[in-house]
Coordinates of N, CA and C in Angstrom, one line a residue:
X301 N 53.9 -11.2 -3.4 CA 54.3 -11.6 -4.1 C 53.2 -12.4 -5.3
X302 N 53.1 -12.3 -7.1 CA 52.6 -13.3 -7.8 C 52.7 -14.4 -8.0
X303 N 52.2 -15.5 -8.0 CA 52.3 -16.7 -8.6 C 51.8 -17.0 -10.0
X304 N 53.0 -18.0 -10.8 CA 51.8 -18.7 -12.3 C 52.5 -20.4 -11.6
X305 N 51.1 -21.4 -12.0 CA 50.8 -22.4 -12.2 C 50.2 -22.7 -13.2
X306 N 51.5 -23.5 -13.8 CA 50.9 -24.2 -14.8 C 50.1 -25.7 -14.8
X307 N 49.4 -26.4 -15.3 CA 49.6 -27.7 -15.5 C 49.1 -28.6 -16.0
X308 N 48.4 -29.5 -15.5 CA 47.0 -30.3 -16.4 C 46.1 -30.9 -15.7
X309 N 45.3 -31.4 -16.4 CA 43.9 -32.4 -15.5 C 44.5 -33.5 -15.0
X310 N 44.5 -34.1 -13.7 CA 44.8 -35.7 -14.2 C 46.1 -36.0 -13.8
X311 N 46.9 -36.8 -13.7 CA 48.1 -37.7 -14.2 C 48.3 -38.6 -14.7
X312 N 46.8 -39.8 -14.6 CA 46.6 -41.2 -14.8 C 45.7 -41.1 -16.5
X313 N 46.7 -41.5 -17.2 CA 46.0 -41.3 -19.2 C 47.2 -42.2 -19.3
X314 N 46.4 -42.9 -20.1 CA 47.3 -44.3 -21.0 C 48.1 -43.4 -22.2
X315 N 47.5 -42.2 -23.1 CA 48.2 -42.4 -24.2 C 49.8 -41.1 -23.6
X316 N 49.8 -40.8 -22.3 CA 50.8 -40.1 -21.6 C 52.4 -40.8 -21.6
X317 N 51.9 -42.9 -21.0 CA 52.9 -43.4 -21.2 C 53.6 -43.4 -22.3
X318 N 54.9 -43.0 -21.9 CA 55.9 -42.8 -23.2 C 55.4 -42.3 -24.6
X319 N 55.0 -40.9 -23.8 CA 55.0 -39.6 -24.7 C 55.1 -38.5 -23.7
X320 N 54.4 -38.5 -22.3 CA 54.9 -37.8 -21.4 C 56.2 -38.3 -20.1
X321 N 55.4 -39.7 -19.9 CA 56.3 -40.2 -19.1 C 56.9 -41.4 -19.4
X322 N 58.2 -41.4 -18.8 CA 59.4 -42.1 -19.4 C 59.0 -43.4 -19.9
X323 N 59.7 -44.2 -20.4 CA 58.8 -45.5 -21.0 C 59.1 -46.3 -20.5
X324 N 58.8 -47.5 -19.4 CA 58.2 -48.1 -18.0 C 58.4 -47.7 -17.4
X325 N 57.9 -46.2 -17.2 CA 57.7 -45.3 -15.8 C 56.5 -46.6 -15.4
X326 N 56.6 -47.0 -13.6 CA 55.8 -47.3 -13.1 C 54.3 -46.5 -13.0
X327 N 53.1 -47.0 -13.2 CA 51.8 -46.4 -13.2 C 51.7 -45.6 -11.5
X328 N 52.1 -46.5 -10.7 CA 52.2 -46.0 -9.2 C 52.7 -44.5 -8.8
X329 N 53.1 -44.3 -9.7 CA 54.4 -43.2 -9.6 C 53.8 -42.3 -10.5
X330 N 52.9 -42.4 -11.1 CA 53.3 -41.2 -12.1 C 52.6 -39.6 -11.2
X331 N 52.0 -39.6 -10.2 CA 52.0 -38.7 -9.5 C 53.2 -38.0 -9.3
X332 N 53.9 -38.8 -9.0 CA 55.3 -38.4 -8.1 C 55.9 -37.6 -9.4
X333 N 55.6 -38.1 -10.7 CA 56.3 -37.6 -12.0 C 55.5 -36.4 -12.3
X334 N 54.8 -36.2 -12.6 CA 53.8 -35.0 -12.6 C 53.6 -34.5 -12.2
X335 N 54.5 -33.9 -10.8 CA 54.3 -33.2 -10.0 C 55.9 -33.0 -9.7
X336 N 56.7 -33.3 -10.5 CA 58.3 -32.8 -10.4 C 58.4 -31.7 -11.8
X337 N 57.3 -32.1 -12.3 CA 57.1 -31.5 -14.1 C 56.0 -30.4 -14.1
X338 N 55.2 -30.1 -13.2 CA 54.4 -29.1 -13.2 C 54.0 -28.6 -11.4
X339 N 53.3 -27.2 -11.6 CA 53.5 -27.0 -10.3 C 51.9 -26.9 -10.0
X340 N 51.4 -28.0 -10.1 CA 49.7 -27.3 -10.1 C 49.1 -28.8 -11.1
X341 N 47.7 -29.6 -9.8 CA 47.5 -30.8 -11.3 C 45.4 -30.1 -10.8
X342 N 45.0 -30.8 -11.9 CA 43.6 -30.5 -11.2 C 43.1 -32.0 -11.8
X343 N 42.3 -32.1 -10.1 CA 41.5 -33.2 -10.1 C 40.1 -33.3 -10.5
X344 N 39.8 -34.2 -11.4 CA 38.7 -34.9 -11.8 C 37.8 -35.5 -11.1
X345 N 38.7 -36.5 -10.4 CA 37.7 -37.5 -9.6 C 36.7 -37.1 -8.7
X346 N 37.0 -36.4 -8.0 CA 36.5 -35.6 -7.3 C 34.7 -34.7 -8.0
X347 N 35.0 -35.0 -9.2 CA 33.7 -34.3 -9.5 C 32.4 -35.7 -9.4
X348 N 33.0 -36.5 -9.6 CA 32.3 -37.7 -9.6 C 32.3 -38.6 -8.4
X349 N 33.1 -37.9 -7.5 CA 32.5 -39.2 -6.1 C 33.9 -38.9 -5.1
X350 N 33.2 -38.9 -4.1 CA 34.5 -38.7 -2.9 C 35.7 -39.7 -2.9
X351 N 36.7 -39.1 -2.6 CA 37.8 -39.9 -2.1 C 37.9 -40.4 -1.0
X352 N 39.1 -41.5 -0.9 CA 38.8 -41.8 1.0 C 39.9 -41.3 1.7
X353 N 39.9 -40.9 2.9 CA 41.2 -39.9 3.3 C 42.1 -40.3 2.7
X354 N 42.7 -42.1 2.9 CA 44.1 -42.0 2.2 C 44.2 -42.0 1.3
X355 N 43.9 -41.7 0.4 CA 43.9 -40.6 -1.5 C 45.1 -39.5 -0.7
X356 N 43.7 -38.6 0.2 CA 43.8 -37.4 0.4 C 45.8 -37.4 0.4
X357 N 45.7 -37.8 1.9 CA 47.5 -38.1 2.6 C 48.1 -38.5 1.7
X358 N 47.9 -39.6 0.7 CA 49.3 -39.5 -0.5 C 49.4 -39.0 -1.2
X359 N 48.3 -38.7 -1.7 CA 48.5 -37.6 -2.7 C 49.5 -36.1 -2.1
X360 N 49.2 -36.1 -1.2 CA 49.8 -35.0 -0.3 C 51.2 -35.6 0.0
X361 N 51.8 -36.3 0.2 CA 52.9 -37.0 1.0 C 53.5 -37.3 -0.1
X362 N 53.2 -37.4 -1.8 CA 53.9 -38.1 -2.8 C 54.3 -36.4 -3.3
X363 N 53.2 -35.4 -4.3 CA 54.1 -34.2 -4.4 C 54.8 -33.0 -3.5
X364 N 55.7 -32.8 -3.8 CA 56.4 -32.1 -3.2 C 56.0 -30.3 -3.0
X365 N 56.8 -29.7 -1.4 CA 56.6 -28.8 -0.9 C 56.6 -27.8 -2.5
X366 N 55.3 -27.0 -2.3 CA 55.3 -25.3 -3.2 C 54.1 -26.2 -4.2
X367 N 53.5 -27.5 -4.1 CA 52.9 -27.9 -5.3 C 51.6 -27.4 -4.7
X368 N 50.8 -27.3 -5.8 CA 48.9 -27.2 -4.9 C 48.2 -28.4 -6.3
X369 N 47.0 -28.5 -5.3 CA 46.4 -29.2 -6.2 C 45.0 -28.5 -6.3
X370 N 44.3 -28.5 -8.2 CA 43.4 -27.7 -8.0 C 41.9 -29.1 -7.8
X371 N 41.5 -28.6 -7.1 CA 39.9 -30.1 -7.0 C 38.6 -29.7 -7.8
X372 N 38.1 -30.3 -8.6 CA 36.8 -30.6 -9.0 C 35.9 -30.3 -8.3
X373 N 35.1 -29.6 -7.4 CA 33.4 -29.5 -7.1 C 32.5 -30.4 -7.7
X374 N 32.0 -31.5 -6.7 CA 31.1 -32.5 -6.9 C 30.0 -32.0 -7.7
X375 N 30.2 -32.9 -8.4 CA 29.0 -33.2 -9.3 C 27.5 -32.6 -8.4
X376 N 26.8 -33.4 -7.8 CA 25.5 -33.3 -6.9 C 25.8 -32.3 -6.5
X377 N 26.9 -31.3 -6.3 CA 26.9 -29.8 -5.8 C 25.8 -28.9 -6.4
X378 N 26.5 -29.4 -8.2 CA 26.3 -28.7 -9.1 C 25.0 -28.8 -10.7
X379 N 24.3 -30.0 -10.0 CA 23.5 -30.5 -11.3 C 22.4 -30.9 -10.6
X380 N 22.1 -29.8 -9.1 CA 20.6 -30.1 -8.5 C 19.7 -28.3 -8.9
X381 N 18.4 -28.4 -9.0 CA 17.7 -27.7 -9.2 C 18.2 -26.4 -8.9
X382 N 17.8 -26.3 -7.3 CA 18.2 -24.7 -7.2 C 19.1 -25.4 -6.1
X383 N 20.5 -24.5 -7.2 CA 21.9 -24.7 -6.4 C 22.1 -24.3 -4.9
X384 N 20.9 -23.5 -4.0 CA 21.2 -22.5 -2.8 C 20.6 -23.6 -1.8
X385 N 20.1 -25.2 -2.5 CA 19.6 -25.4 -2.2 C 20.7 -27.0 -1.0
X386 N 21.7 -26.7 -1.2 CA 23.0 -27.8 -1.8 C 23.8 -27.8 -0.7
X387 N 23.4 -26.9 0.8 CA 24.7 -27.1 2.1 C 24.6 -28.8 2.4
X388 N 23.9 -29.4 2.7 CA 23.9 -30.8 3.0 C 25.5 -31.1 2.0
X389 N 24.5 -31.0 0.9 CA 26.0 -32.1 -0.3 C 27.3 -31.0 -0.3
X390 N 27.7 -30.0 -0.1 CA 28.8 -29.0 0.3 C 29.1 -29.4 1.5
X391 N 28.6 -30.0 2.4 CA 29.1 -29.8 3.6 C 29.5 -31.2 3.6
X392 N 29.3 -32.2 2.8 CA 29.1 -34.0 2.2 C 30.7 -33.3 1.6
X393 N 30.5 -32.8 0.6 CA 31.7 -32.7 -0.3 C 33.3 -32.4 0.4
X394 N 33.0 -31.5 1.2 CA 34.6 -31.2 2.7 C 35.1 -31.3 3.0
X395 N 33.6 -32.5 4.1 CA 34.7 -33.7 4.8 C 34.7 -35.0 4.7
X396 N 35.3 -34.7 3.2 CA 36.1 -36.5 2.9 C 36.7 -36.3 3.0
X397 N 38.2 -35.1 3.9 CA 39.1 -35.1 3.9 C 40.6 -35.1 2.9
X398 N 40.2 -34.0 2.2 CA 41.1 -32.9 1.7 C 41.8 -32.0 3.1
X399 N 41.3 -31.9 3.8 CA 42.3 -30.5 4.7 C 43.6 -31.4 4.7
X400 N 43.8 -32.7 4.3 CA 44.7 -33.4 4.4 C 45.5 -33.0 4.0
X401 N 45.8 -32.2 2.4 CA 46.7 -31.8 1.3 C 47.2 -30.9 2.8
X402 N 46.7 -29.8 3.3 CA 47.4 -28.7 3.9 C 47.5 -28.1 3.1
X403 N 48.9 -27.0 2.9 CA 48.8 -25.9 2.2 C 49.1 -26.2 0.8
X404 N 49.0 -27.3 0.3 CA 48.8 -27.8 -1.0 C 47.6 -28.2 -1.6
X405 N 46.7 -27.8 -0.9 CA 44.7 -27.7 -1.1 C 45.2 -26.2 -2.4
X406 N 44.8 -25.7 -3.4 CA 44.6 -25.4 -4.5 C 43.1 -24.7 -4.4
X407 N 42.9 -24.4 -5.4 CA 41.7 -23.6 -5.7 C 40.2 -24.8 -6.1
X408 N 39.1 -24.4 -5.9 CA 38.4 -25.4 -5.7 C 37.1 -25.1 -6.7
X409 N 36.9 -26.1 -8.4 CA 36.4 -25.6 -9.4 C 35.3 -26.1 -9.4
X410 N 34.7 -25.2 -9.6 CA 32.8 -25.3 -9.4 C 32.3 -24.7 -10.8
X411 N 31.8 -25.8 -11.7 CA 30.9 -26.3 -13.1 C 30.3 -26.1 -13.4
X412 N 29.7 -25.0 -13.8 CA 28.2 -25.5 -13.7 C 27.5 -26.2 -15.1
X413 N 26.6 -27.0 -15.2 CA 26.3 -27.0 -16.5 C 25.4 -26.2 -17.2
X414 N 26.0 -26.5 -18.8 CA 25.3 -25.5 -19.8 C 23.9 -25.3 -19.5
X415 N 23.3 -25.7 -19.2 CA 21.7 -25.6 -19.2 C 21.6 -24.3 -17.9
X416 N 22.6 -24.4 -17.6 CA 22.5 -23.3 -16.2 C 22.4 -22.4 -16.7
X417 N 21.2 -21.2 -16.6 CA 21.8 -20.1 -16.5 C 21.6 -18.9 -15.0
X418 N 22.1 -17.8 -15.7 CA 22.5 -16.7 -14.2 C 20.8 -16.4 -13.3
X419 N 21.0 -16.8 -12.2 CA 19.9 -16.2 -11.3 C 19.9 -16.0 -10.5
X420 N 20.5 -15.0 -10.5 CA 21.1 -13.7 -8.9 C 21.0 -14.6 -7.8
X421 N 19.3 -14.5 -6.8 CA 19.0 -15.1 -5.1 C 20.2 -16.6 -5.7
X422 N 19.6 -17.3 -6.9 CA 20.3 -18.9 -7.0 C 21.8 -18.9 -6.7
X423 N 21.6 -17.9 -7.0 CA 24.1 -18.1 -7.7 C 24.6 -17.6 -6.4
X424 N 23.6 -16.5 -5.8 CA 23.6 -15.6 -4.4 C 23.7 -16.6 -3.7
X425 N 22.9 -18.1 -2.9 CA 22.2 -18.4 -2.4 C 23.4 -19.6 -2.8
X426 N 24.1 -20.1 -3.3 CA 24.6 -20.8 -3.4 C 26.7 -20.7 -3.6
X427 N 26.9 -19.4 -3.4 CA 28.0 -18.6 -3.0 C 28.2 -18.6 -1.5
X428 N 26.8 -18.1 -0.9 CA 27.0 -18.5 0.4 C 27.0 -19.4 0.9
X429 N 26.7 -20.5 0.5 CA 27.7 -21.9 0.9 C 28.7 -22.1 1.0
X430 N 29.2 -22.1 0.3 CA 30.6 -21.5 0.2 C 31.7 -21.8 1.5
X431 N 32.3 -22.3 1.9 CA 32.9 -22.2 3.3 C 34.1 -21.3 2.4
X432 N 34.8 -20.5 3.2 CA 36.3 -19.7 3.4 C 37.0 -19.9 4.2
X433 N 37.2 -20.8 4.5 CA 38.3 -21.8 5.8 C 37.7 -23.3 6.0
X434 N 38.8 -24.2 5.3 CA 38.6 -25.5 5.7 C 40.1 -26.1 6.8
X435 N 39.1 -25.9 8.4 CA 40.0 -26.6 8.7 C 41.2 -25.7 9.6
X436 N 40.6 -24.1 9.4 CA 41.8 -23.4 9.4 C 42.6 -23.0 7.9
X437 N 42.1 -23.9 7.0 CA 43.4 -23.6 5.6 C 42.5 -22.2 4.6
X438 N 42.6 -21.3 4.5 CA 42.3 -20.8 3.3 C 41.8 -21.3 2.4
X439 N 40.5 -21.2 1.6 CA 40.2 -21.6 0.5 C 39.9 -20.6 -0.8
X440 N 39.8 -20.9 -1.7 CA 39.6 -20.2 -3.2 C 38.9 -20.6 -3.6
X441 N 37.9 -19.8 -4.2 CA 36.9 -21.3 -4.8 C 36.9 -20.5 -6.7
X442 N 36.3 -20.6 -7.3 CA 36.1 -20.5 -8.8 C 35.0 -21.1 -9.7
X443 N 34.3 -20.6 -10.5 CA 33.0 -20.9 -11.0 C 33.4 -21.1 -12.4
X444 N 32.9 -22.0 -13.1 CA 32.9 -21.8 -14.8 C 31.6 -21.8 -14.7
X445 N 31.5 -21.3 -15.5 CA 29.4 -20.9 -16.2 C 29.7 -21.4 -17.9
X446 N 28.7 -22.4 -17.9 CA 28.7 -22.8 -19.2 C 27.2 -22.2 -19.9
X447 N 26.8 -20.6 -19.7 CA 26.1 -20.2 -20.4 C 26.3 -18.7 -20.0
X448 N 26.2 -18.2 -21.7 CA 26.6 -16.8 -21.6 C 25.8 -15.9 -20.7
X449 N 24.5 -16.4 -20.6 CA 23.4 -15.1 -18.6 C 24.4 -15.0 -18.0
X450 N 25.6 -15.7 -17.9 CA 26.5 -15.2 -16.8 C 27.7 -14.3 -17.2
X451 N 27.6 -13.7 -18.1 CA 28.5 -12.8 -18.8 C 27.7 -10.9 -18.4
X452 N 27.1 -10.8 -16.8 CA 26.6 -10.1 -16.6 C 27.0 -9.5 -15.3
X453 N 27.3 -7.8 -15.4 CA 28.0 -7.1 -13.9 C 27.3 -7.6 -13.0
X454 N 26.1 -8.8 -12.8 CA 25.9 -8.9 -11.4 C 25.8 -9.8 -10.8
X455 N 26.3 -10.6 -11.6 CA 28.0 -12.3 -11.6 C 28.8 -11.6 -10.6
X456 N 29.0 -11.1 -12.0 CA 31.1 -10.5 -11.3 C 31.0 -9.9 -10.0
X457 N 29.6 -9.0 -9.5 CA 29.8 -8.3 -8.7 C 29.9 -9.1 -7.2
X458 N 28.9 -10.2 -7.6 CA 29.0 -11.3 -6.7 C 29.9 -11.7 -6.5
X459 N 30.7 -12.2 -7.2 CA 32.5 -13.0 -7.4 C 33.3 -12.0 -6.5
X460 N 33.0 -11.0 -6.7 CA 34.2 -10.1 -6.0 C 33.7 -9.7 -4.6
X461 N 32.6 -9.8 -4.2 CA 32.5 -9.9 -2.9 C 32.9 -11.2 -2.3
X462 N 33.5 -11.7 -3.1 CA 33.5 -13.3 -2.0 C 35.1 -13.3 -2.3
X463 N 35.8 -12.9 -3.4 CA 37.0 -13.3 -4.0 C 36.6 -14.7 -4.3
X464 N 36.1 -14.6 -5.7 CA 36.1 -15.9 -6.0 C 36.3 -15.7 -7.6
X465 N 37.1 -16.7 -8.3 CA 37.1 -16.5 -9.5 C 36.5 -17.2 -10.6
X466 N 36.0 -16.2 -12.1 CA 35.6 -16.8 -12.7 C 36.5 -17.3 -13.9
X467 N 36.6 -18.6 -14.5 CA 37.3 -19.3 -15.4 C 37.6 -19.1 -16.4
X468 N 38.7 -18.3 -16.2 CA 39.5 -18.2 -19.0 C 39.2 -19.2 -19.2
X469 N 38.1 -19.1 -20.3 CA 37.5 -20.8 -21.3 C 38.0 -20.7 -22.7
X470 N 39.1 -20.8 -23.1 CA 39.1 -21.1 -24.5 C 38.7 -22.5 -24.7
X471 N 37.7 -22.9 -25.3 CA 36.6 -23.3 -25.5 C 35.5 -23.2 -26.6
X472 N 34.8 -24.3 -26.8 CA 33.7 -23.5 -27.8 C 32.5 -23.6 -26.6
X473 N 32.4 -24.8 -25.7 CA 31.3 -24.8 -25.1 C 31.2 -24.0 -23.6
X474 N 32.3 -22.7 -23.7 CA 32.2 -22.3 -22.6 C 32.4 -20.6 -23.2
X475 N 31.4 -19.7 -22.4 CA 31.8 -17.7 -22.6 C 33.2 -17.7 -22.1
X476 N 34.3 -17.1 -23.3 CA 35.3 -16.5 -22.7 C 35.1 -15.3 -22.2
X477 N 35.3 -15.4 -21.0 CA 35.2 -14.2 -19.4 C 36.6 -13.4 -19.2
X478 N 37.1 -12.6 -19.2 CA 38.2 -12.0 -18.6 C 37.8 -10.7 -17.8
X479 N 37.5 -11.6 -16.8 CA 37.1 -10.8 -15.6 C 37.8 -10.6 -14.9
X480 N 38.4 -9.3 -13.6 CA 39.0 -9.7 -12.6 C 38.2 -9.3 -11.7
X481 N 37.7 -11.1 -11.3 CA 36.9 -10.6 -9.5 C 37.3 -11.2 -8.5
X482 N 39.0 -11.9 -8.5 CA 39.5 -12.3 -7.3 C 40.8 -11.5 -6.9
X483 N 41.9 -12.1 -6.3 CA 43.1 -12.2 -5.7 C 43.2 -13.5 -7.2
X484 N 43.1 -14.3 -7.9 CA 44.1 -14.8 -8.8 C 43.2 -15.1 -10.4
X485 N 44.0 -15.1 -11.2 CA 43.1 -16.0 -12.6 C 43.0 -17.6 -12.3
X486 N 42.5 -17.8 -13.2 CA 42.2 -19.8 -13.4 C 42.2 -19.7 -15.0
X487 N 42.3 -20.2 -15.4 CA 42.4 -20.3 -16.9 C 42.5 -22.2 -17.2
X488 N 41.1 -22.5 -17.9 CA 41.6 -24.3 -18.9 C 41.0 -24.0 -20.0
X489 N 42.9 -24.5 -20.8 CA 42.5 -24.2 -22.0 C 41.9 -25.4 -23.0
X490 N 41.4 -25.5 -23.8 CA 41.2 -27.0 -24.5 C 40.6 -26.9 -26.2
X491 N 41.3 -25.9 -27.0 CA 41.9 -26.3 -28.0 C 42.9 -27.0 -28.3
X492 N 43.5 -27.6 -27.9 CA 45.1 -28.4 -28.2 C 44.4 -28.7 -29.9
X493 N 45.5 -28.8 -30.7 CA 45.2 -29.5 -32.1 C 46.5 -30.9 -31.7
X494 N 46.1 -32.5 -31.7 CA 47.2 -33.4 -31.9 C 48.3 -33.5 -32.8
X495 N 47.7 -32.4 -34.6 CA 48.8 -32.4 -35.5 C 50.4 -31.2 -35.1
X496 N 49.9 -30.8 -33.6 CA 50.9 -29.4 -33.1 C 51.8 -30.0 -32.0
X497 N 52.5 -30.7 -32.6 CA 53.9 -31.3 -30.9 C 52.8 -30.8 -29.7
X498 N 53.6 -29.1 -29.7 CA 53.0 -28.8 -28.6 C 51.8 -28.2 -28.4
X499 N 50.6 -28.8 -29.0 CA 48.9 -28.5 -28.6 C 48.7 -27.4 -29.0
X500 N 49.2 -25.9 -28.6 CA 48.6 -24.7 -29.3 C 50.5 -24.5 -30.3
X501 N 49.8 -23.8 -31.2 CA 51.1 -23.3 -32.0 C 51.4 -21.8 -31.5
X502 N 52.8 -21.6 -31.4 CA 53.9 -20.8 -31.2 C 52.7 -19.4 -30.7
X503 N 52.2 -18.7 -32.0 CA 50.9 -17.4 -31.6 C 50.4 -17.4 -30.4
X504 N 49.1 -18.7 -30.6 CA 48.4 -19.1 -29.7 C 49.2 -19.2 -27.9
X505 N 50.3 -19.6 -28.0 CA 51.2 -19.9 -26.7 C 51.8 -18.4 -26.4
X506 N 51.7 -17.3 -27.3 CA 52.2 -16.3 -26.6 C 51.5 -15.6 -26.5
X507 N 50.3 -15.6 -26.7 CA 48.8 -14.9 -26.1 C 48.6 -15.0 -25.3
X508 N 48.7 -16.7 -24.7 CA 48.5 -17.3 -22.7 C 49.6 -16.5 -22.5
X509 N 50.7 -16.5 -23.1 CA 52.3 -16.0 -22.0 C 51.4 -14.1 -22.1
X510 N 51.1 -14.0 -22.8 CA 50.5 -12.3 -22.6 C 49.3 -12.0 -20.9
X511 N 48.6 -13.2 -21.2 CA 47.4 -13.1 -20.6 C 47.6 -13.4 -19.6
X512 N 48.5 -14.1 -19.1 CA 49.5 -15.3 -18.2 C 50.3 -13.4 -16.8
X513 N 50.9 -12.9 -18.0 CA 51.6 -12.1 -17.9 C 50.5 -10.8 -17.0
X514 N 49.7 -10.0 -17.7 CA 49.2 -9.2 -17.6 C 47.7 -9.6 -16.3
X515 N 47.5 -10.9 -15.8 CA 47.1 -11.2 -14.7 C 48.4 -11.1 -13.4
X516 N 49.1 -11.4 -13.2 CA 50.2 -10.7 -12.4 C 50.7 -9.9 -12.4
X517 N 50.6 -9.0 -13.3 CA 50.9 -7.5 -13.4 C 49.5 -7.2 -12.6
X518 N 48.7 -7.1 -12.8 CA 47.5 -7.4 -11.7 C 47.9 -7.2 -10.6
X519 N 48.9 -8.2 -10.0 CA 48.4 -8.5 -8.7 C 48.1 -9.4 -8.4
X520 N 47.6 -10.7 -9.4 CA 46.8 -11.3 -9.0 C 48.1 -12.6 -9.4
X521 N 47.3 -14.2 -8.4 CA 48.0 -15.8 -8.6 C 47.1 -15.7 -10.3
X522 N 48.1 -17.0 -11.0 CA 47.2 -17.7 -12.1 C 47.4 -19.0 -11.9
X523 N 46.6 -19.2 -12.4 CA 46.3 -20.9 -12.7 C 46.2 -21.5 -14.1
X524 N 46.4 -22.6 -14.6 CA 46.9 -22.2 -16.2 C 46.6 -23.9 -16.1
X525 N 45.8 -24.7 -17.0 CA 45.5 -25.8 -17.1 C 45.0 -25.8 -18.7
X526 N 45.5 -26.9 -19.3 CA 46.4 -27.6 -20.5 C 44.7 -29.0 -20.0
X527 N 43.4 -29.0 -20.6 CA 42.8 -29.6 -20.3 C 42.1 -30.1 -21.3
X528 N 41.8 -31.4 -21.6 CA 40.8 -31.5 -22.7 C 41.6 -31.3 -24.0
X529 N 40.3 -31.4 -25.2 CA 41.2 -31.1 -26.4 C 41.4 -32.5 -26.5
X530 N 42.9 -32.5 -27.6 CA 43.6 -33.7 -27.7 C 44.3 -34.0 -27.0
X531 N 44.1 -34.6 -25.6 CA 44.7 -34.1 -23.7 C 45.7 -35.2 -24.4
X532 N 46.4 -35.7 -25.1 CA 47.6 -36.4 -25.7 C 48.6 -35.5 -25.4
X533 N 48.3 -34.2 -25.6 CA 49.4 -33.1 -26.1 C 49.0 -32.2 -24.7
X534 N 48.8 -32.2 -24.3 CA 48.5 -31.6 -22.3 C 49.7 -31.1 -22.0
X535 N 50.0 -32.4 -21.4 CA 51.5 -32.1 -21.1 C 52.2 -31.2 -22.3
X536 N 53.0 -31.6 -23.1 CA 53.2 -30.8 -23.9 C 53.6 -30.0 -23.8
X537 N 52.1 -29.2 -24.5 CA 51.4 -27.4 -24.1 C 51.9 -26.7 -23.2
X538 N 51.8 -27.7 -21.7 CA 52.0 -27.1 -20.6 C 52.8 -26.9 -20.3
X539 N 54.4 -27.6 -20.7 CA 55.5 -27.5 -20.6 C 56.0 -26.2 -21.6
X540 N 55.7 -25.9 -22.7 CA 56.1 -24.9 -23.2 C 55.3 -23.2 -23.1
X541 N 54.2 -23.6 -22.5 CA 53.9 -22.5 -21.7 C 54.9 -21.9 -20.6
X542 N 55.0 -23.2 -19.9 CA 55.4 -23.3 -18.7 C 57.5 -21.8 -18.5
X543 N 57.9 -22.6 -20.0 CA 59.0 -22.2 -20.4 C 59.1 -20.9 -20.5
X544 N 57.9 -20.8 -21.7 CA 58.1 -19.4 -22.1 C 57.3 -18.2 -20.8
X545 N 57.5 -19.1 -19.3 CA 56.9 -17.7 -19.2 C 58.3 -18.0 -17.5
X546 N 59.4 -18.7 -17.7 CA 60.2 -18.9 -17.0 C 60.3 -19.9 -15.6

């Protein structure tokens, strides 16, 4: 049975206090509140550095059963000249303790730099480094390319061979790709407007609803995140889309 998860990026953002979080809600309990409203959140801190084992354990204990975190892969793994030479960095990334999340561990997002162009040999080597499991947990990987050269059937075929999703991006800086390369879809939506109370207007939300229903009709799970843009509107946008999808 397919599943749709809609969420936001992170949970500690001061402008959400009093707009998304209730007035005077304790900052130490913001993850608890956010995970009561959404079934997934994308963790950005992992892009910048390792997280302490106790952090993973605390996050796992805070969110409800059935919840999943998406984890952004380390910048040190995706910024090197040759991605295929990053075995040590990828090993270190997965050794930081995220297995403590158990079934609450969702997709791992690998966000390529804008200058990164498609190189079949290098991307093949990188994909070969990505583990399929972690301490017995199945892993899902997703790649966000930032260069049009990735709009290439050879890239899509590589992803299909390893069940790796390609980000559907609603943003100026990424190519908008909607190609089914995995048993799940992963969308990052960044064109929210602060002037619109729900971030996106009704027409845009209806379009995303149609996309999500199309993905599940294909037998794929869907992860959809309201990210950046007018970030203050991200929770309202995610809630509005969640309401549409029931």
